[in-house]
Amino acid sequence: MARSDLSATIYDCLDDVETIFGDTVTALEDDGQLVHVDFAHSKSREFDLVFGADGLHSKVRSLVFGLEADFEHHVGLVVCALELEGYRPRNELVAVTQTTIGVQTMRLSLHHDATLVLFTFRDDRPIPLHDVEARQELLRTRLRGIGGEAPNILEHLPRAKSFYMDRASQIRMPTWSRGRVALLGDAAAAPSLLAGQGSALAMVGAYVLAAQLRRTQGNHQQAFAAYQRQLQPMIQDKQDAALQLDIAFAPKDRKQLYMRNATIRLMGLPFVSKLVMARSLRDPIELPSW
């Protein structure tokens, strides 16, 4: 996908921060004083602290805390996103959706005649994360026969500018830090597609952690504990609430489909949307001052 405005803004602020692209961490060793880090392509380095902000499938988390399977909680859905150029039909400033039992399609128009298509569907099969062709074949198999725009979209699939598919999961961990290593964002506590706000929560987490490190004058043990103590209850509440929202993305049966459609129609009434959404968009957290 094209670099988002948020990521571009963050990157443009990193004047004094060394940035390395095209590499990944292969080993971490915390000796209590420093963290020794090995990279796939660069020479080994030593750091005072290491923060794993590398997403749902965090390499840092697996190296320091153990297998992903110990912390991942699959919510029963698969999410797929692809970007198409020159796709028709095209509707400006409108999200076009088609929802059937177990599957939802959403289409959004982007700049420069690009279209973003999002699929969510119920499936418990493992996702071949490193095999694009296998993932695309899984998508074709799962969407076969649902009608609507799906056949047209699938015809464009080989020419997709970008393609993403993964299980929708939450990460739930008893602790977000170990020694001199701490986790941020989805690596520590992914709320999943159902909850949304993943980027916002990651930004809030980074701010709180930085403020706590400043407040404790670099005492990482105190800072890590305060960071988790402040954020974990709120994020767990969001995770718990999200598990009730799968009906909005892929209804299990005809009854859920009817309830989902009725709710969407009611959301068109201003007082209903305000009542339903206001609480979910207002987080009960006070950011530390600097």
PDB file of C-alpha atoms in Angstrom:
ATOM      1  CA  MET A   1       0.000   0.000   0.000  1.00  0.00           C
ATOM      2  CA  ALA A   2       1.091   3.596  -0.498  1.00  0.00           C
ATOM      3  CA  ARG A   3       2.661   5.280   2.496  1.00  0.00           C
ATOM      4  CA  SER A   4      -0.109   6.835   4.586  1.00  0.00           C
ATOM      5  CA  ASP A   5      -0.230  10.482   5.635  1.00  0.00           C
ATOM      6  CA  LEU A   6       0.317   9.398   9.261  1.00  0.00           C
ATOM      7  CA  SER A   7       3.419   7.327   8.548  1.00  0.00           C
ATOM      8  CA  ALA A   8       4.802  10.048   6.274  1.00  0.00           C
ATOM      9  CA  THR A   9       4.299  12.666   8.998  1.00  0.00           C
ATOM     10  CA  ILE A  10       6.039  10.495  11.591  1.00  0.00           C
ATOM     11  CA  TYR A  11       8.946   9.696   9.279  1.00  0.00           C
ATOM     12  CA  ASP A  12       9.426  13.346   8.361  1.00  0.00           C
ATOM     13  CA  CYS A  13       9.874  14.143  12.071  1.00  0.00           C
ATOM     14  CA  LEU A  14      12.762  11.685  12.515  1.00  0.00           C
ATOM     15  CA  ASP A  15      15.549  14.143  11.748  1.00  0.00           C
ATOM     16  CA  ASP A  16      17.930  12.814  14.419  1.00  0.00           C
ATOM     17  CA  VAL A  17      16.866   9.165  14.379  1.00  0.00           C
ATOM     18  CA  GLU A  18      18.778   6.530  12.425  1.00  0.00           C
ATOM     19  CA  THR A  19      16.390   4.571  10.199  1.00  0.00           C
ATOM     20  CA  ILE A  20      17.267   1.220   8.608  1.00  0.00           C
ATOM     21  CA  PHE A  21      15.042  -0.293   5.910  1.00  0.00           C
ATOM     22  CA  GLY A  22      15.057  -3.799   4.445  1.00  0.00           C
ATOM     23  CA  ASP A  23      16.368  -5.562   7.545  1.00  0.00           C
ATOM     24  CA  THR A  24      15.008  -7.514  10.488  1.00  0.00           C
ATOM     25  CA  VAL A  25      16.068  -8.678  13.935  1.00  0.00           C
ATOM     26  CA  THR A  26      17.202 -12.306  14.163  1.00  0.00           C
ATOM     27  CA  ALA A  27      18.376 -12.596  17.789  1.00  0.00           C
ATOM     28  CA  LEU A  28      18.172 -10.652  21.052  1.00  0.00           C
ATOM     29  CA  GLU A  29      20.228 -11.157  24.208  1.00  0.00           C
ATOM     30  CA  ASP A  30      19.571  -9.056  27.304  1.00  0.00           C
ATOM     31  CA  ASP A  31      22.532  -9.235  29.723  1.00  0.00           C
ATOM     32  CA  GLY A  32      20.951  -6.880  32.251  1.00  0.00           C
ATOM     33  CA  GLN A  33      23.058  -3.910  31.180  1.00  0.00           C
ATOM     34  CA  LEU A  34      22.576  -3.857  27.403  1.00  0.00           C
ATOM     35  CA  VAL A  35      20.562  -5.686  24.762  1.00  0.00           C
ATOM     36  CA  HIS A  36      22.695  -7.365  22.095  1.00  0.00           C
ATOM     37  CA  VAL A  37      20.827  -7.443  18.782  1.00  0.00           C
ATOM     38  CA  ASP A  38      21.646  -9.453  15.661  1.00  0.00           C
ATOM     39  CA  PHE A  39      20.214  -8.446  12.289  1.00  0.00           C
ATOM     40  CA  ALA A  40      19.617 -10.424   9.112  1.00  0.00           C
ATOM     41  CA  HIS A  41      21.781  -8.122   7.000  1.00  0.00           C
ATOM     42  CA  SER A  42      23.417  -5.478   9.204  1.00  0.00           C
ATOM     43  CA  LYS A  43      26.173  -5.947  11.757  1.00  0.00           C
ATOM     44  CA  SER A  44      25.237  -6.708  15.360  1.00  0.00           C
ATOM     45  CA  ARG A  45      24.516  -3.749  17.639  1.00  0.00           C
ATOM     46  CA  GLU A  46      24.042  -3.041  21.357  1.00  0.00           C
ATOM     47  CA  PHE A  47      21.218  -0.920  22.776  1.00  0.00           C
ATOM     48  CA  ASP A  48      20.199   0.321  26.210  1.00  0.00           C
ATOM     49  CA  LEU A  49      16.556  -0.594  25.547  1.00  0.00           C
ATOM     50  CA  VAL A  50      14.657  -2.373  22.765  1.00  0.00           C
ATOM     51  CA  PHE A  51      11.022  -1.703  21.863  1.00  0.00           C
ATOM     52  CA  GLY A  52       9.121  -4.181  19.739  1.00  0.00           C
ATOM     53  CA  ALA A  53       6.581  -2.197  17.715  1.00  0.00           C
ATOM     54  CA  ASP A  54       6.522  -4.701  14.868  1.00  0.00           C
ATOM     55  CA  GLY A  55       2.875  -5.634  14.705  1.00  0.00           C
ATOM     56  CA  LEU A  56       0.676  -8.659  15.182  1.00  0.00           C
ATOM     57  CA  HIS A  57       3.380 -11.110  14.076  1.00  0.00           C
ATOM     58  CA  SER A  58       6.098  -9.430  16.136  1.00  0.00           C
ATOM     59  CA  LYS A  59       9.549 -10.925  15.707  1.00  0.00           C
ATOM     60  CA  VAL A  60      10.757  -9.178  18.854  1.00  0.00           C
ATOM     61  CA  ARG A  61       7.916 -10.728  20.853  1.00  0.00           C
ATOM     62  CA  SER A  62       8.665 -14.241  19.596  1.00  0.00           C
ATOM     63  CA  LEU A  63      12.369 -13.896  20.396  1.00  0.00           C
ATOM     64  CA  VAL A  64      11.871 -12.565  23.911  1.00  0.00           C
ATOM     65  CA  PHE A  65       8.497 -13.849  25.131  1.00  0.00           C
ATOM     66  CA  GLY A  66       7.919 -17.078  23.208  1.00  0.00           C
ATOM     67  CA  LEU A  67       5.679 -18.501  20.527  1.00  0.00           C
ATOM     68  CA  GLU A  68       3.000 -16.319  18.960  1.00  0.00           C
ATOM     69  CA  ALA A  69       0.470 -19.105  19.511  1.00  0.00           C
ATOM     70  CA  ASP A  70       0.797 -18.542  23.273  1.00  0.00           C
ATOM     71  CA  PHE A  71      -0.653 -15.035  22.941  1.00  0.00           C
ATOM     72  CA  GLU A  72      -2.725 -14.947  19.744  1.00  0.00           C
ATOM     73  CA  HIS A  73      -6.495 -15.242  20.047  1.00  0.00           C
ATOM     74  CA  HIS A  74      -8.111 -15.719  16.631  1.00  0.00           C
ATOM     75  CA  VAL A  75     -11.532 -14.041  16.412  1.00  0.00           C
ATOM     76  CA  GLY A  76     -12.784 -16.339  13.645  1.00  0.00           C
ATOM     77  CA  LEU A  77     -12.433 -13.910  10.746  1.00  0.00           C
ATOM     78  CA  VAL A  78      -9.979 -13.403   7.901  1.00  0.00           C
ATOM     79  CA  VAL A  79      -9.315  -9.938   6.500  1.00  0.00           C
ATOM     80  CA  CYS A  80      -8.100  -9.273   2.985  1.00  0.00           C
ATOM     81  CA  ALA A  81      -7.165  -5.910   1.418  1.00  0.00           C
ATOM     82  CA  LEU A  82      -6.144  -5.216  -2.160  1.00  0.00           C
ATOM     83  CA  GLU A  83      -5.540  -2.081  -4.192  1.00  0.00           C
ATOM     84  CA  LEU A  84      -6.677  -1.942  -7.820  1.00  0.00           C
ATOM     85  CA  GLU A  85      -5.943   0.674 -10.465  1.00  0.00           C
ATOM     86  CA  GLY A  86      -8.612   1.691 -12.964  1.00  0.00           C
ATOM     87  CA  TYR A  87     -11.319  -0.484 -11.393  1.00  0.00           C
ATOM     88  CA  ARG A  88     -14.915   0.176 -12.405  1.00  0.00           C
ATOM     89  CA  PRO A  89     -17.500   0.937 -11.128  1.00  0.00           C
ATOM     90  CA  ARG A  90     -16.143   3.817  -9.064  1.00  0.00           C
ATOM     91  CA  ASN A  91     -18.047   5.851  -6.457  1.00  0.00           C
ATOM     92  CA  GLU A  92     -16.362   8.932  -5.030  1.00  0.00           C
ATOM     93  CA  LEU A  93     -16.611   9.661  -1.293  1.00  0.00           C
ATOM     94  CA  VAL A  94     -18.739   6.569  -0.713  1.00  0.00           C
ATOM     95  CA  ALA A  95     -18.012   3.209   0.906  1.00  0.00           C
ATOM     96  CA  VAL A  96     -19.873   0.560  -1.087  1.00  0.00           C
ATOM     97  CA  THR A  97     -20.546  -2.652   0.836  1.00  0.00           C
ATOM     98  CA  GLN A  98     -22.083  -6.028   0.140  1.00  0.00           C
ATOM     99  CA  THR A  99     -22.759  -8.265   3.130  1.00  0.00           C
ATOM    100  CA  THR A 100     -23.935 -11.851   2.936  1.00  0.00           C
ATOM    101  CA  ILE A 101     -23.824 -14.680   5.453  1.00  0.00           C
ATOM    102  CA  GLY A 102     -20.189 -15.099   6.464  1.00  0.00           C
ATOM    103  CA  VAL A 103     -18.711 -12.555   4.010  1.00  0.00           C
ATOM    104  CA  GLN A 104     -18.488  -8.786   3.641  1.00  0.00           C
ATOM    105  CA  THR A 105     -17.053  -6.790   0.722  1.00  0.00           C
ATOM    106  CA  MET A 106     -16.242  -3.088   1.004  1.00  0.00           C
ATOM    107  CA  ARG A 107     -14.988  -0.831  -1.806  1.00  0.00           C
ATOM    108  CA  LEU A 108     -13.447   2.623  -1.323  1.00  0.00           C
ATOM    109  CA  SER A 109     -12.186   5.050  -3.988  1.00  0.00           C
ATOM    110  CA  LEU A 110      -8.656   6.385  -3.439  1.00  0.00           C
ATOM    111  CA  HIS A 111      -6.608   9.050  -5.201  1.00  0.00           C
ATOM    112  CA  HIS A 112      -5.173   8.610  -8.714  1.00  0.00           C
ATOM    113  CA  ASP A 113      -7.934   6.279  -9.933  1.00  0.00           C
ATOM    114  CA  ALA A 114      -7.059   3.625  -7.340  1.00  0.00           C
ATOM    115  CA  THR A 115      -9.642   1.538  -5.471  1.00  0.00           C
ATOM    116  CA  LEU A 116      -9.212  -0.195  -2.117  1.00  0.00           C
ATOM    117  CA  VAL A 117     -11.202  -3.400  -1.675  1.00  0.00           C
ATOM    118  CA  LEU A 118     -11.632  -5.008   1.749  1.00  0.00           C
ATOM    119  CA  PHE A 119     -12.973  -8.505   2.330  1.00  0.00           C
ATOM    120  CA  THR A 120     -13.809  -9.995   5.721  1.00  0.00           C
ATOM    121  CA  PHE A 121     -15.002 -13.566   5.946  1.00  0.00           C
ATOM    122  CA  ARG A 122     -15.364 -16.391   8.413  1.00  0.00           C
ATOM    123  CA  ASP A 123     -12.668 -19.035   8.081  1.00  0.00           C
ATOM    124  CA  ASP A 124     -10.548 -21.004  10.555  1.00  0.00           C
ATOM    125  CA  ARG A 125      -7.990 -22.387   8.111  1.00  0.00           C
ATOM    126  CA  PRO A 126      -4.317 -21.403   8.524  1.00  0.00           C
ATOM    127  CA  ILE A 127      -3.245 -18.506   6.300  1.00  0.00           C
ATOM    128  CA  PRO A 128      -0.142 -19.138   4.134  1.00  0.00           C
ATOM    129  CA  LEU A 129       1.437 -15.795   5.028  1.00  0.00           C
ATOM    130  CA  HIS A 130       4.492 -16.212   2.806  1.00  0.00           C
ATOM    131  CA  ASP A 131       2.732 -17.554  -0.301  1.00  0.00           C
ATOM    132  CA  VAL A 132       0.794 -14.898  -2.224  1.00  0.00           C
ATOM    133  CA  GLU A 133      -0.589 -17.313  -4.821  1.00  0.00           C
ATOM    134  CA  ALA A 134      -1.896 -19.650  -2.133  1.00  0.00           C
ATOM    135  CA  ARG A 135      -3.599 -16.767  -0.344  1.00  0.00           C
ATOM    136  CA  GLN A 136      -5.211 -15.547  -3.537  1.00  0.00           C
ATOM    137  CA  GLU A 137      -6.477 -19.044  -4.295  1.00  0.00           C
ATOM    138  CA  LEU A 138      -7.928 -19.253  -0.784  1.00  0.00           C
ATOM    139  CA  LEU A 139      -9.742 -15.972  -1.444  1.00  0.00           C
ATOM    140  CA  ARG A 140     -11.144 -17.228  -4.765  1.00  0.00           C
ATOM    141  CA  THR A 141     -12.323 -20.447  -3.120  1.00  0.00           C
ATOM    142  CA  ARG A 142     -13.973 -18.673  -0.209  1.00  0.00           C
ATOM    143  CA  LEU A 143     -15.763 -16.055  -2.363  1.00  0.00           C
ATOM    144  CA  ARG A 144     -16.882 -18.396  -5.107  1.00  0.00           C
ATOM    145  CA  GLY A 145     -20.608 -18.060  -5.707  1.00  0.00           C
ATOM    146  CA  ILE A 146     -21.390 -15.047  -3.502  1.00  0.00           C
ATOM    147  CA  GLY A 147     -22.299 -12.864  -6.488  1.00  0.00           C
ATOM    148  CA  GLY A 148     -22.390  -9.088  -6.462  1.00  0.00           C
ATOM    149  CA  GLU A 149     -19.122  -7.396  -7.382  1.00  0.00           C
ATOM    150  CA  ALA A 150     -16.953 -10.243  -6.083  1.00  0.00           C
ATOM    151  CA  PRO A 151     -16.515 -12.001  -9.479  1.00  0.00           C
ATOM    152  CA  ASN A 152     -15.476  -8.719 -11.123  1.00  0.00           C
ATOM    153  CA  ILE A 153     -13.013  -7.946  -8.333  1.00  0.00           C
ATOM    154  CA  LEU A 154     -11.520 -11.433  -8.478  1.00  0.00           C
ATOM    155  CA  GLU A 155     -10.910 -11.030 -12.205  1.00  0.00           C
ATOM    156  CA  HIS A 156      -8.700  -8.046 -11.363  1.00  0.00           C
ATOM    157  CA  LEU A 157      -6.881  -9.912  -8.576  1.00  0.00           C
ATOM    158  CA  PRO A 158      -3.757 -10.883 -10.638  1.00  0.00           C
ATOM    159  CA  ARG A 159      -3.220  -7.182 -11.412  1.00  0.00           C
ATOM    160  CA  ALA A 160      -3.616  -5.937  -7.847  1.00  0.00           C
ATOM    161  CA  LYS A 161      -1.093  -3.245  -6.948  1.00  0.00           C
ATOM    162  CA  SER A 162      -0.916  -4.649  -3.419  1.00  0.00           C
ATOM    163  CA  PHE A 163      -2.411  -7.636  -1.638  1.00  0.00           C
ATOM    164  CA  TYR A 164      -2.769  -8.433   2.076  1.00  0.00           C
ATOM    165  CA  MET A 165      -4.467 -11.320   3.838  1.00  0.00           C
ATOM    166  CA  ASP A 166      -4.300 -12.471   7.437  1.00  0.00           C
ATOM    167  CA  ARG A 167      -6.366 -13.847  10.266  1.00  0.00           C
ATOM    168  CA  ALA A 168      -8.034 -11.226  12.435  1.00  0.00           C
ATOM    169  CA  SER A 169      -6.572 -11.822  15.885  1.00  0.00           C
ATOM    170  CA  GLN A 170      -6.010 -10.235  19.242  1.00  0.00           C
ATOM    171  CA  ILE A 171      -2.777 -10.383  21.227  1.00  0.00           C
ATOM    172  CA  ARG A 172      -3.296 -10.834  24.960  1.00  0.00           C
ATOM    173  CA  MET A 173      -0.240 -10.960  27.212  1.00  0.00           C
ATOM    174  CA  PRO A 174       0.151 -10.879  31.000  1.00  0.00           C
ATOM    175  CA  THR A 175       3.177  -8.579  30.695  1.00  0.00           C
ATOM    176  CA  TRP A 176       4.349  -6.222  27.953  1.00  0.00           C
ATOM    177  CA  SER A 177       7.971  -6.097  29.056  1.00  0.00           C
ATOM    178  CA  ARG A 178      10.813  -8.337  30.074  1.00  0.00           C
ATOM    179  CA  GLY A 179      14.106  -6.940  31.273  1.00  0.00           C
ATOM    180  CA  ARG A 180      15.191  -4.175  28.906  1.00  0.00           C
ATOM    181  CA  VAL A 181      12.685  -5.096  26.174  1.00  0.00           C
ATOM    182  CA  ALA A 182       9.144  -3.712  25.943  1.00  0.00           C
ATOM    183  CA  LEU A 183       6.345  -4.134  23.399  1.00  0.00           C
ATOM    184  CA  LEU A 184       4.123  -1.476  21.839  1.00  0.00           C
ATOM    185  CA  GLY A 185       0.954  -1.401  19.784  1.00  0.00           C
ATOM    186  CA  ASP A 186      -0.264  -4.609  18.153  1.00  0.00           C
ATOM    187  CA  ALA A 187       2.872  -6.447  19.274  1.00  0.00           C
ATOM    188  CA  ALA A 188       1.751  -6.039  22.896  1.00  0.00           C
ATOM    189  CA  ALA A 189      -2.042  -5.959  22.687  1.00  0.00           C
ATOM    190  CA  ALA A 190      -3.567  -6.072  19.210  1.00  0.00           C
ATOM    191  CA  PRO A 191      -7.266  -5.195  19.510  1.00  0.00           C
ATOM    192  CA  SER A 192      -8.013  -6.724  16.059  1.00  0.00           C
ATOM    193  CA  LEU A 193      -9.910  -5.423  13.066  1.00  0.00           C
ATOM    194  CA  LEU A 194     -13.148  -5.693  15.056  1.00  0.00           C
ATOM    195  CA  ALA A 195     -12.057  -3.017  17.517  1.00  0.00           C
ATOM    196  CA  GLY A 196     -10.196  -0.764  15.122  1.00  0.00           C
ATOM    197  CA  GLN A 197      -8.078   2.110  16.481  1.00  0.00           C
ATOM    198  CA  GLY A 198      -4.904   0.030  16.233  1.00  0.00           C
ATOM    199  CA  SER A 199      -2.796   2.946  14.976  1.00  0.00           C
ATOM    200  CA  ALA A 200      -4.305   5.373  17.482  1.00  0.00           C
ATOM    201  CA  LEU A 201      -3.682   3.024  20.404  1.00  0.00           C
ATOM    202  CA  ALA A 202      -0.103   2.450  19.259  1.00  0.00           C
ATOM    203  CA  MET A 203       0.517   6.215  19.141  1.00  0.00           C
ATOM    204  CA  VAL A 204      -1.005   6.670  22.592  1.00  0.00           C
ATOM    205  CA  GLY A 205       1.080   3.785  23.929  1.00  0.00           C
ATOM    206  CA  ALA A 206       4.308   5.236  22.534  1.00  0.00           C
ATOM    207  CA  TYR A 207       3.513   8.630  24.049  1.00  0.00           C
ATOM    208  CA  VAL A 208       2.712   7.168  27.470  1.00  0.00           C
ATOM    209  CA  LEU A 209       5.824   4.988  27.480  1.00  0.00           C
ATOM    210  CA  ALA A 210       8.075   7.899  26.478  1.00  0.00           C
ATOM    211  CA  ALA A 211       6.520  10.101  29.158  1.00  0.00           C
ATOM    212  CA  GLN A 212       7.027   7.436  31.817  1.00  0.00           C
ATOM    213  CA  LEU A 213      10.680   6.978  30.831  1.00  0.00           C
ATOM    214  CA  ARG A 214      11.141  10.728  31.173  1.00  0.00           C
ATOM    215  CA  ARG A 215       9.254  10.870  34.465  1.00  0.00           C
ATOM    216  CA  THR A 216      11.332   8.051  35.990  1.00  0.00           C
ATOM    217  CA  GLN A 217      14.561   9.553  34.620  1.00  0.00           C
ATOM    218  CA  GLY A 218      15.253   6.453  32.548  1.00  0.00           C
ATOM    219  CA  ASN A 219      14.428   3.851  35.185  1.00  0.00           C
ATOM    220  CA  HIS A 220      13.045   1.395  32.650  1.00  0.00           C
ATOM    221  CA  GLN A 221      11.616  -1.056  35.179  1.00  0.00           C
ATOM    222  CA  GLN A 222       9.442   1.608  36.807  1.00  0.00           C
ATOM    223  CA  ALA A 223       8.555   3.161  33.445  1.00  0.00           C
ATOM    224  CA  PHE A 224       7.542  -0.148  31.838  1.00  0.00           C
ATOM    225  CA  ALA A 225       5.364  -1.073  34.825  1.00  0.00           C
ATOM    226  CA  ALA A 226       3.645   2.331  34.905  1.00  0.00           C
ATOM    227  CA  TYR A 227       3.061   2.245  31.134  1.00  0.00           C
ATOM    228  CA  GLN A 228       1.293  -1.111  31.283  1.00  0.00           C
ATOM    229  CA  ARG A 229      -0.606  -0.255  34.458  1.00  0.00           C
ATOM    230  CA  GLN A 230      -2.059   2.849  32.834  1.00  0.00           C
ATOM    231  CA  LEU A 231      -3.036   1.366  29.467  1.00  0.00           C
ATOM    232  CA  GLN A 232      -3.827  -2.317  29.915  1.00  0.00           C
ATOM    233  CA  PRO A 233      -7.286  -1.991  31.553  1.00  0.00           C
ATOM    234  CA  MET A 234      -8.554   0.298  28.780  1.00  0.00           C
ATOM    235  CA  ILE A 235      -7.176  -1.880  25.986  1.00  0.00           C
ATOM    236  CA  GLN A 236      -8.566  -5.067  27.538  1.00  0.00           C
ATOM    237  CA  ASP A 237     -11.993  -3.432  27.680  1.00  0.00           C
ATOM    238  CA  LYS A 238     -11.721  -2.601  23.976  1.00  0.00           C
ATOM    239  CA  GLN A 239     -10.662  -6.158  23.185  1.00  0.00           C
ATOM    240  CA  ASP A 240     -13.561  -7.622  25.156  1.00  0.00           C
ATOM    241  CA  ALA A 241     -16.066  -5.290  23.497  1.00  0.00           C
ATOM    242  CA  ALA A 242     -14.687  -6.088  20.036  1.00  0.00           C
ATOM    243  CA  LEU A 243     -15.567  -9.760  20.381  1.00  0.00           C
ATOM    244  CA  GLN A 244     -19.241  -8.790  20.227  1.00  0.00           C
ATOM    245  CA  LEU A 245     -18.852  -6.951  16.918  1.00  0.00           C
ATOM    246  CA  ASP A 246     -18.185  -9.810  14.499  1.00  0.00           C
ATOM    247  CA  ILE A 247     -21.820  -9.581  13.378  1.00  0.00           C
ATOM    248  CA  ALA A 248     -20.997  -6.234  11.717  1.00  0.00           C
ATOM    249  CA  PHE A 249     -18.245  -7.764   9.555  1.00  0.00           C
ATOM    250  CA  ALA A 250     -19.481 -11.258   8.717  1.00  0.00           C
ATOM    251  CA  PRO A 251     -22.860 -12.365  10.125  1.00  0.00           C
ATOM    252  CA  LYS A 252     -22.994 -16.055  11.022  1.00  0.00           C
ATOM    253  CA  ASP A 253     -26.533 -16.696   9.801  1.00  0.00           C
ATOM    254  CA  ARG A 254     -29.629 -15.085   8.325  1.00  0.00           C
ATOM    255  CA  LYS A 255     -30.821 -13.818  11.712  1.00  0.00           C
ATOM    256  CA  GLN A 256     -27.544 -12.015  12.350  1.00  0.00           C
ATOM    257  CA  LEU A 257     -27.581 -10.627   8.817  1.00  0.00           C
ATOM    258  CA  TYR A 258     -31.042  -9.138   9.425  1.00  0.00           C
ATOM    259  CA  MET A 259     -29.936  -7.646  12.773  1.00  0.00           C
ATOM    260  CA  ARG A 260     -26.788  -6.199  11.202  1.00  0.00           C
ATOM    261  CA  ASN A 261     -28.699  -4.552   8.342  1.00  0.00           C
ATOM    262  CA  ALA A 262     -31.333  -3.145  10.699  1.00  0.00           C
ATOM    263  CA  THR A 263     -28.630  -1.645  12.911  1.00  0.00           C
ATOM    264  CA  ILE A 264     -26.891  -0.034   9.931  1.00  0.00           C
ATOM    265  CA  ARG A 265     -30.170   1.577   8.866  1.00  0.00           C
ATOM    266  CA  LEU A 266     -30.752   2.925  12.391  1.00  0.00           C
ATOM    267  CA  MET A 267     -27.247   4.412  12.415  1.00  0.00           C
ATOM    268  CA  GLY A 268     -28.468   6.818   9.761  1.00  0.00           C
ATOM    269  CA  LEU A 269     -30.431   8.599  12.496  1.00  0.00           C
ATOM    270  CA  PRO A 270     -28.169  11.263  14.082  1.00  0.00           C
ATOM    271  CA  PHE A 271     -29.165  10.672  17.704  1.00  0.00           C
ATOM    272  CA  VAL A 272     -28.686   6.896  17.367  1.00  0.00           C
ATOM    273  CA  SER A 273     -25.215   7.150  15.824  1.00  0.00           C
ATOM    274  CA  LYS A 274     -24.173   9.665  18.474  1.00  0.00           C
ATOM    275  CA  LEU A 275     -25.453   7.438  21.271  1.00  0.00           C
ATOM    276  CA  VAL A 276     -23.750   4.311  19.909  1.00  0.00           C
ATOM    277  CA  MET A 277     -20.444   5.777  18.725  1.00  0.00           C
ATOM    278  CA  ALA A 278     -19.669   8.502  21.240  1.00  0.00           C
ATOM    279  CA  ARG A 279     -18.555   6.130  23.975  1.00  0.00           C
ATOM    280  CA  SER A 280     -16.409   3.980  21.699  1.00  0.00           C
ATOM    281  CA  LEU A 281     -14.582   7.022  20.297  1.00  0.00           C
ATOM    282  CA  ARG A 282     -13.871   8.630  23.677  1.00  0.00           C
ATOM    283  CA  ASP A 283     -11.117   6.841  25.580  1.00  0.00           C
ATOM    284  CA  PRO A 284     -10.966   7.128  29.391  1.00  0.00           C
ATOM    285  CA  ILE A 285      -7.268   7.966  29.601  1.00  0.00           C
ATOM    286  CA  GLU A 286      -5.359  11.006  30.777  1.00  0.00           C
ATOM    287  CA  LEU A 287      -2.106  11.462  28.901  1.00  0.00           C
ATOM    288  CA  PRO A 288       0.930  12.191  31.099  1.00  0.00           C
ATOM    289  CA  SER A 289       2.245  15.736  30.887  1.00  0.00           C
ATOM    290  CA  TRP A 290       5.809  16.468  29.898  1.00  0.00           C
TER     291      TRP A 290
END
